[in-house]
Every structure is written in C-alpha cells, then in structure tokens.
C-alpha cells in the first residue's frame, strides 16, 4: 500500500532539484502536494508531473525570504487539499566566493534563504500541525554542513545551521507528534 495515501505534503523549492524529486516521490506514495517556489515555470512542470502520477497538486509563488509566502502555501494546502501532514523545506541557494572575496550581501542572502527561510516555513507548518494532531517536517541539509569546502563559507555554514536547527525542532516537537528530520 502507499505510505502517504490521502496525506498532504507542502514543499518549498519544488520547481527543481531535490524539491521536485520530493514532490514526485510523495505523489508516487499517494500524497497530494502543495508546491511553492520563486520559479513559476518550474512549479508548473512539477505540478504536471504530480498530476500525471494521479495525484492533486496546487501551486503558489513562494519567496522564502518574505514573511507571508510560506503561510500562504500552508493555507493553500489546508484550504484546497484539506490539510497539511508533511512539510519539506527544500528551497536553498549556494554561492561560490573565497573568504576574502565574500560580500556581506551574498552572505546574508544565503543565510536568509537557507536558514531563516527554512526556519520560518517550518514554523508555519508546525503551527498548523500542533493544532491538528501532528505531522512530519523534513529539512534539506547537505554533507557540506558537516564537511568544509573551499569557496563555500556561507553555504557550508548555512547547512551546519540547518542540521542544528533540525535537532532543536525535533526536540521541541517530539511530544506533539511532529517528527523533524
């Protein structure tokens, strides 16, 4: 039987890469999906892949650095698909700068998307899950969060932060039937 039958999963960064793969995998396991990304063309492509797999998809432009977009995605999932049982924070960016060349602007952008964006999306999802019997939140880290790589100071640091953030959220939500991985 399908492991996610009749569940609803929200996914940021759903237009490409890991986010898109998560959407297709969730649909294959029986989930309906609410998809968010800044790339609306890619979003439509992912939605088509999901509907081809026989599941429902709703889409919403999501910039994770804004205060409102991820709340809109949660509300869309609940309003159009009937709930929110899973959340995948997959929106992420990487830039390549040596330590001496790194600008503050580029550093902040990586942190804003990869750490803050991920956190506040998970927070919105968790708010719904706490009130509605729990769920599962998945963050996307990287081996670069555990291993130093040249030219990737901001990216490596951001993914190390994601690993710790995931552990803190898992600890905090453990007694509220929300798994965080």
Tab-separated table of N, CA, C and O in Angstrom, residues 3 13 20 28 32 38 62 69 71 96-98 104 124 128-129 136 163 181:
chain	number	residue	atom	x	y	z
A	3	UNK	N	2.418	4.637	1.211
A	3	UNK	CA	2.729	5.092	2.566
A	3	UNK	C	2.149	6.461	2.906
A	3	UNK	O	2.029	6.803	4.080
A	13	UNK	N	10.808	25.140	-2.682
A	13	UNK	CA	11.879	24.769	-3.607
A	13	UNK	C	11.423	23.652	-4.534
A	13	UNK	O	12.220	22.842	-4.996
A	20	UNK	N	11.631	19.122	-6.336
A	20	UNK	CA	10.834	18.497	-7.381
A	20	UNK	C	10.802	16.976	-7.204
A	20	UNK	O	9.750	16.342	-7.307
A	28	UNK	N	3.934	9.579	-5.776
A	28	UNK	CA	4.022	8.138	-6.038
A	28	UNK	C	3.592	7.316	-4.825
A	28	UNK	O	3.115	6.192	-4.959
A	32	UNK	N	-1.168	14.139	-1.931
A	32	UNK	CA	-1.426	15.344	-2.713
A	32	UNK	C	-0.405	16.372	-2.228
A	32	UNK	O	0.039	16.322	-1.080
A	38	UNK	N	10.015	30.269	-6.233
A	38	UNK	CA	10.018	31.538	-6.955
A	38	UNK	C	9.960	31.314	-8.467
A	38	UNK	O	9.585	32.204	-9.217
A	62	UNK	N	6.352	31.236	-4.080
A	62	UNK	CA	6.882	31.367	-2.724
A	62	UNK	C	8.318	31.866	-2.755
A	62	UNK	O	9.194	31.222	-3.336
A	69	UNK	N	4.709	34.476	2.283
A	69	UNK	CA	4.529	33.473	1.230
A	69	UNK	C	4.380	32.042	1.751
A	69	UNK	O	3.580	31.263	1.234
A	71	UNK	N	3.276	31.077	4.717
A	71	UNK	CA	1.957	30.975	5.362
A	71	UNK	C	0.881	30.771	4.296
A	71	UNK	O	-0.060	29.985	4.487
A	96	UNK	N	29.443	30.808	-4.701
A	96	UNK	CA	30.847	30.453	-4.582
A	96	UNK	C	31.727	31.682	-4.464
A	96	UNK	O	31.891	32.424	-5.434
A	97	UNK	N	32.256	31.921	-3.268
A	97	UNK	CA	33.187	33.029	-3.041
A	97	UNK	C	34.285	32.556	-2.107
A	97	UNK	O	33.999	31.866	-1.119
A	98	UNK	N	35.503	32.963	-2.391
A	98	UNK	CA	36.560	32.762	-1.412
A	98	UNK	C	36.279	33.640	-0.203
A	98	UNK	O	35.554	34.629	-0.308
A	104	UNK	N	29.053	40.902	2.125
A	104	UNK	CA	28.035	40.786	3.171
A	104	UNK	C	26.668	40.495	2.545
A	104	UNK	O	25.880	39.715	3.080
A	124	UNK	N	5.617	27.842	10.327
A	124	UNK	CA	4.232	27.943	9.832
A	124	UNK	C	3.596	26.563	9.733
A	124	UNK	O	2.435	26.372	10.119
A	128	UNK	N	0.328	24.757	12.236
A	128	UNK	CA	-0.850	24.001	11.802
A	128	UNK	C	-0.841	22.595	12.412
A	128	UNK	O	-1.865	22.118	12.915
A	129	UNK	N	0.306	21.937	12.384
A	129	UNK	CA	0.399	20.552	12.853
A	129	UNK	C	0.128	20.415	14.348
A	129	UNK	O	-0.494	19.445	14.785
A	136	UNK	N	4.900	15.609	9.948
A	136	UNK	CA	6.316	15.358	9.703
A	136	UNK	C	6.925	16.530	8.949
A	136	UNK	O	6.362	16.982	7.952
A	163	UNK	N	21.345	21.674	10.211
A	163	UNK	CA	21.465	20.426	10.976
A	163	UNK	C	21.125	20.664	12.444
A	163	UNK	O	20.345	19.916	13.051
A	181	UNK	N	13.020	15.722	10.648
A	181	UNK	CA	14.196	15.013	10.143
A	181	UNK	C	14.925	15.860	9.107
A	181	UNK	O	14.292	16.530	8.326
